[in-house]
């Protein structure tokens, strides 16, 4: 059994409540966010011969935390064995073993682990393991006012959402790590590897 | 250059100094092994001077330790031996420092056994090769296409074969031993490595223009790559010319080594300069 997330991009309005609830619950500084909301935008306005304008512009949001991948690259890269994947599929960092080499930060194709200067350690989403142990859901899922996030057994999530895809832009190719995430793609959503759009809030979602 | 690369400065220093010291040590060890029949006095002098490349390699390792956020946990870095390229790198480096350090300390013994000394030197040379291999392949990360190329190990080896022989030449001269053609041969290796390394750097620069992700083209990460390559080549040529001049002044007991030391320092700075764009070029396949 492996836990996973379901994200409904037809519902998400990009309000950041998931991100803020996570930051509040995990008491994160301005240097880190375990869940980030990407604004993906693109397209153009084309002026036609008759003076009218045709718009191909689009914008949508992607709320992404750690994907708790089936084959996590962070786990493979860590020299100290500080990253573990437990029997529930949760990928987490053992702080007492982490030396802060940043190997996981370099290796993760989703830019999930963050090196925090205050602690000199890498940190990332642990799917709220402590809450799950108490029988609760991750705080981001509980917080979403649009009910755009679900969490549970990945196989059951897949059964409940048969049309969901494994990734949308700007995520990395899911075949690299097999993320434990499925997504309901909104009509505007672009496929992985798309080059027509760009992340409009790059500074907000980048921690270096 | 110091924007993205600054956080990786310690790694740039590490990958410039540690291979320089290690390859210089290997060159000197080879010299001692080849010239086994010579008088013992200068062999002792040279063996004592093995401290210089060893110290430079140590300086590199200390620099890499500052890259660890939490040095108190440094021992955990070997947990992933066999599985993690980084752990393999650390263990092979420690093995080199152990055997090379043993050889250096053994040279202080009053009646050292030639067989033990030669054995330690030979093992050290093997350790240098293994260490260079693992240092190169620590960057073979499938999710970082700008590093995961044959150019990474090739560049690292070229830099090591430039600065290592240059350093060994200076130590040979400082030891005032009759080294025959060895210093010139070492400088020739350095010149060849510089030529090959410069071509490889240009290849990597061009390669960056072909790689990108959802956000940026890799070449945009290192806009001044061309200038850095030019500066690297120019500095290295100056440094090697100084060393050659120093060798030709061999009759002067002080001026020759002074030129050689300055030239060697300039070559090592040139080698360091070539490492920065590599770290600046970090690019993930994802966002």
Tab-separated table of N, CA and C in Angstrom, chain A residues 38 40 73 75-81 96-101 103 105-109 119-121 170 172 176 194 199 202 205-206, chain B residues 11 67-71 73-81 83-87 141-144 147 213-215 282 284-287:
chain	number	residue	atom	x	y	z
A	38	UNK	N	2.260	26.585	-8.279
A	38	UNK	CA	2.846	27.128	-9.510
A	38	UNK	C	1.758	27.795	-10.341
A	40	UNK	N	1.072	28.598	-13.992
A	40	UNK	CA	1.597	28.305	-15.332
A	40	UNK	C	0.783	29.062	-16.368
A	73	UNK	N	14.475	9.804	-6.557
A	73	UNK	CA	15.875	10.085	-6.884
A	73	UNK	C	16.614	10.659	-5.676
A	75	UNK	N	16.248	9.815	-2.564
A	75	UNK	CA	16.583	8.639	-1.751
A	75	UNK	C	17.836	7.961	-2.316
A	76	UNK	N	17.878	7.837	-3.662
A	76	UNK	CA	19.011	7.155	-4.298
A	76	UNK	C	20.288	7.974	-4.171
A	77	UNK	N	20.149	9.315	-4.171
A	77	UNK	CA	21.349	10.160	-4.202
A	77	UNK	C	21.951	10.378	-2.828
A	78	UNK	N	21.141	10.302	-1.778
A	78	UNK	CA	21.624	10.667	-0.433
A	78	UNK	C	22.764	9.747	0.010
A	79	UNK	N	23.950	10.339	0.302
A	79	UNK	CA	25.087	9.494	0.694
A	79	UNK	C	24.939	8.942	2.103
A	80	UNK	N	24.137	9.592	2.934
A	80	UNK	CA	24.100	9.189	4.342
A	80	UNK	C	22.958	8.247	4.656
A	81	UNK	N	22.063	8.026	3.698
A	81	UNK	CA	20.900	7.200	4.000
A	81	UNK	C	19.916	7.930	4.908
A	96	UNK	N	18.411	13.690	12.016
A	96	UNK	CA	19.615	13.433	12.814
A	96	UNK	C	20.724	12.795	11.992
A	97	UNK	N	20.407	12.283	10.804
A	97	UNK	CA	21.434	11.656	9.958
A	97	UNK	C	21.846	12.581	8.809
A	98	UNK	N	20.978	13.525	8.445
A	98	UNK	CA	21.254	14.424	7.306
A	98	UNK	C	22.489	15.279	7.579
A	99	UNK	N	23.399	15.323	6.592
A	99	UNK	CA	24.583	16.180	6.739
A	99	UNK	C	24.473	17.449	5.903
A	100	UNK	N	23.395	17.579	5.161
A	100	UNK	CA	23.216	18.796	4.371
A	100	UNK	C	24.133	18.892	3.164
A	101	UNK	N	24.475	17.747	2.538
A	101	UNK	CA	25.328	17.807	1.346
A	101	UNK	C	24.563	18.378	0.156
A	103	UNK	N	22.762	16.619	-1.915
A	103	UNK	CA	22.680	15.654	-3.025
A	103	UNK	C	21.224	15.444	-3.440
A	105	UNK	N	18.797	17.638	-3.121
A	105	UNK	CA	18.325	18.870	-3.765
A	105	UNK	C	18.700	18.847	-5.251
A	106	UNK	N	19.927	18.406	-5.528
A	106	UNK	CA	20.380	18.334	-6.922
A	106	UNK	C	19.633	17.266	-7.708
A	107	UNK	N	19.340	16.143	-7.056
A	107	UNK	CA	18.827	14.983	-7.787
A	107	UNK	C	17.328	15.033	-8.054
A	108	UNK	N	16.539	15.657	-7.155
A	108	UNK	CA	15.075	15.642	-7.321
A	108	UNK	C	14.673	16.452	-8.549
A	109	UNK	N	13.981	15.843	-9.510
A	109	UNK	CA	13.606	16.589	-10.717
A	109	UNK	C	12.454	17.558	-10.478
A	119	UNK	N	19.251	25.529	9.794
A	119	UNK	CA	19.451	24.183	10.334
A	119	UNK	C	20.645	23.486	9.708
A	120	UNK	N	21.066	23.974	8.521
A	120	UNK	CA	22.080	23.261	7.733
A	120	UNK	C	21.632	21.851	7.390
A	121	UNK	N	20.369	21.699	7.113
A	121	UNK	CA	19.820	20.382	6.756
A	121	UNK	C	18.872	20.555	5.569
A	170	UNK	N	4.065	22.469	-15.105
A	170	UNK	CA	5.504	22.379	-15.379
A	170	UNK	C	6.214	21.229	-14.652
A	172	UNK	N	8.139	17.667	-13.969
A	172	UNK	CA	9.102	16.890	-14.744
A	172	UNK	C	8.424	15.613	-15.236
A	176	UNK	N	10.421	9.360	-14.816
A	176	UNK	CA	11.745	9.353	-14.172
A	176	UNK	C	11.669	8.743	-12.774
A	194	UNK	N	5.922	20.843	-22.081
A	194	UNK	CA	5.351	21.943	-22.860
A	194	UNK	C	6.310	23.134	-22.903
A	199	UNK	N	6.431	29.275	-16.028
A	199	UNK	CA	6.033	29.494	-14.641
A	199	UNK	C	6.112	30.995	-14.379
A	202	UNK	N	8.110	32.335	-10.690
A	202	UNK	CA	9.328	31.561	-10.471
A	202	UNK	C	9.989	31.870	-9.131
A	205	UNK	N	8.380	30.220	-6.027
A	205	UNK	CA	8.458	28.779	-5.836
A	205	UNK	C	9.895	28.255	-5.833
A	206	UNK	N	10.863	29.167	-5.915
A	206	UNK	CA	12.268	28.742	-5.947
A	206	UNK	C	12.934	29.096	-4.631
B	11	UNK	N	32.838	23.435	-3.343
B	11	UNK	CA	33.010	22.262	-4.213
B	11	UNK	C	33.964	22.562	-5.364
B	67	UNK	N	31.190	22.313	2.755
B	67	UNK	CA	29.970	22.171	1.964
B	67	UNK	C	28.925	21.381	2.748
B	68	UNK	N	29.388	20.571	3.688
B	68	UNK	CA	28.439	19.843	4.527
B	68	UNK	C	27.786	20.861	5.451
B	69	UNK	N	26.474	20.899	5.447
B	69	UNK	CA	25.793	21.820	6.342
B	69	UNK	C	26.114	21.495	7.786
B	70	UNK	N	26.206	20.215	8.088
B	70	UNK	CA	26.400	19.775	9.463
B	70	UNK	C	27.617	18.854	9.535
B	71	UNK	N	28.837	19.433	9.658
B	71	UNK	CA	30.040	18.587	9.663
B	71	UNK	C	30.026	17.556	10.792
B	73	UNK	N	27.902	15.514	11.450
B	73	UNK	CA	27.352	14.252	10.932
B	73	UNK	C	28.195	13.675	9.802
B	74	UNK	N	29.401	14.231	9.601
B	74	UNK	CA	30.184	13.899	8.401
B	74	UNK	C	30.403	12.395	8.237
B	75	UNK	N	30.539	11.689	9.354
B	75	UNK	CA	30.819	10.253	9.243
B	75	UNK	C	29.694	9.501	8.543
B	76	UNK	N	28.481	10.030	8.647
B	76	UNK	CA	27.349	9.381	7.968
B	76	UNK	C	27.530	9.376	6.451
B	77	UNK	N	28.425	10.253	5.968
B	77	UNK	CA	28.589	10.395	4.513
B	77	UNK	C	29.094	9.114	3.860
B	78	UNK	N	29.561	8.146	4.678
B	78	UNK	CA	30.033	6.894	4.079
B	78	UNK	C	28.982	5.787	4.188
B	79	UNK	N	27.817	6.125	4.746
B	79	UNK	CA	26.759	5.101	4.915
B	79	UNK	C	26.370	4.440	3.604
B	80	UNK	N	26.394	5.241	2.519
B	80	UNK	CA	25.866	4.732	1.245
B	80	UNK	C	26.930	4.105	0.369
B	81	UNK	N	28.025	3.611	0.968
B	81	UNK	CA	29.112	3.031	0.172
B	81	UNK	C	28.580	1.960	-0.782
B	83	UNK	N	26.318	2.189	-2.977
B	83	UNK	CA	25.047	2.629	-3.544
B	83	UNK	C	25.122	4.081	-4.009
B	84	UNK	N	25.716	4.940	-3.173
B	84	UNK	CA	25.728	6.369	-3.476
B	84	UNK	C	27.073	6.797	-4.056
B	85	UNK	N	27.077	7.476	-5.222
B	85	UNK	CA	28.335	7.944	-5.812
B	85	UNK	C	29.096	8.873	-4.862
B	86	UNK	N	28.353	9.662	-4.070
B	86	UNK	CA	29.021	10.582	-3.149
B	86	UNK	C	29.779	9.820	-2.069
B	87	UNK	N	29.163	8.751	-1.553
B	87	UNK	CA	29.836	7.951	-0.529
B	87	UNK	C	31.081	7.291	-1.111
B	141	UNK	N	24.331	12.394	-12.525
B	141	UNK	CA	22.985	12.394	-11.956
B	141	UNK	C	21.999	12.468	-13.126
B	142	UNK	N	21.183	11.439	-13.274
B	142	UNK	CA	20.316	11.340	-14.456
B	142	UNK	C	19.381	12.541	-14.590
B	143	UNK	N	19.024	13.171	-13.461
B	143	UNK	CA	18.074	14.287	-13.517
B	143	UNK	C	18.764	15.631	-13.754
B	144	UNK	N	20.104	15.630	-13.879
B	144	UNK	CA	20.835	16.868	-14.155
B	144	UNK	C	21.582	16.701	-15.489
B	147	UNK	N	25.166	18.012	-16.276
B	147	UNK	CA	26.314	17.347	-15.630
B	147	UNK	C	26.470	15.909	-16.125
B	213	UNK	N	15.272	23.154	-19.889
B	213	UNK	CA	14.074	22.589	-19.267
B	213	UNK	C	12.917	23.557	-19.498
B	214	UNK	N	11.883	23.417	-18.710
B	214	UNK	CA	10.683	24.217	-18.878
B	214	UNK	C	10.926	25.705	-18.668
B	215	UNK	N	12.032	26.047	-18.012
B	215	UNK	CA	12.254	27.421	-17.584
B	215	UNK	C	13.328	28.118	-18.394
B	282	UNK	N	24.358	23.957	-13.267
B	282	UNK	CA	23.390	23.001	-12.716
B	282	UNK	C	21.998	23.281	-13.290
B	284	UNK	N	18.130	21.151	-13.611
B	284	UNK	CA	17.326	19.950	-13.405
B	284	UNK	C	16.430	19.718	-14.613
B	285	UNK	N	16.083	18.447	-14.874
B	285	UNK	CA	15.166	18.177	-15.989
B	285	UNK	C	13.792	18.769	-15.725
B	286	UNK	N	13.456	18.920	-14.430
B	286	UNK	CA	12.157	19.487	-14.068
B	286	UNK	C	12.284	20.982	-13.849
B	287	UNK	N	11.335	21.523	-13.102
B	287	UNK	CA	11.356	22.956	-12.859
B	287	UNK	C	12.502	23.293	-11.922
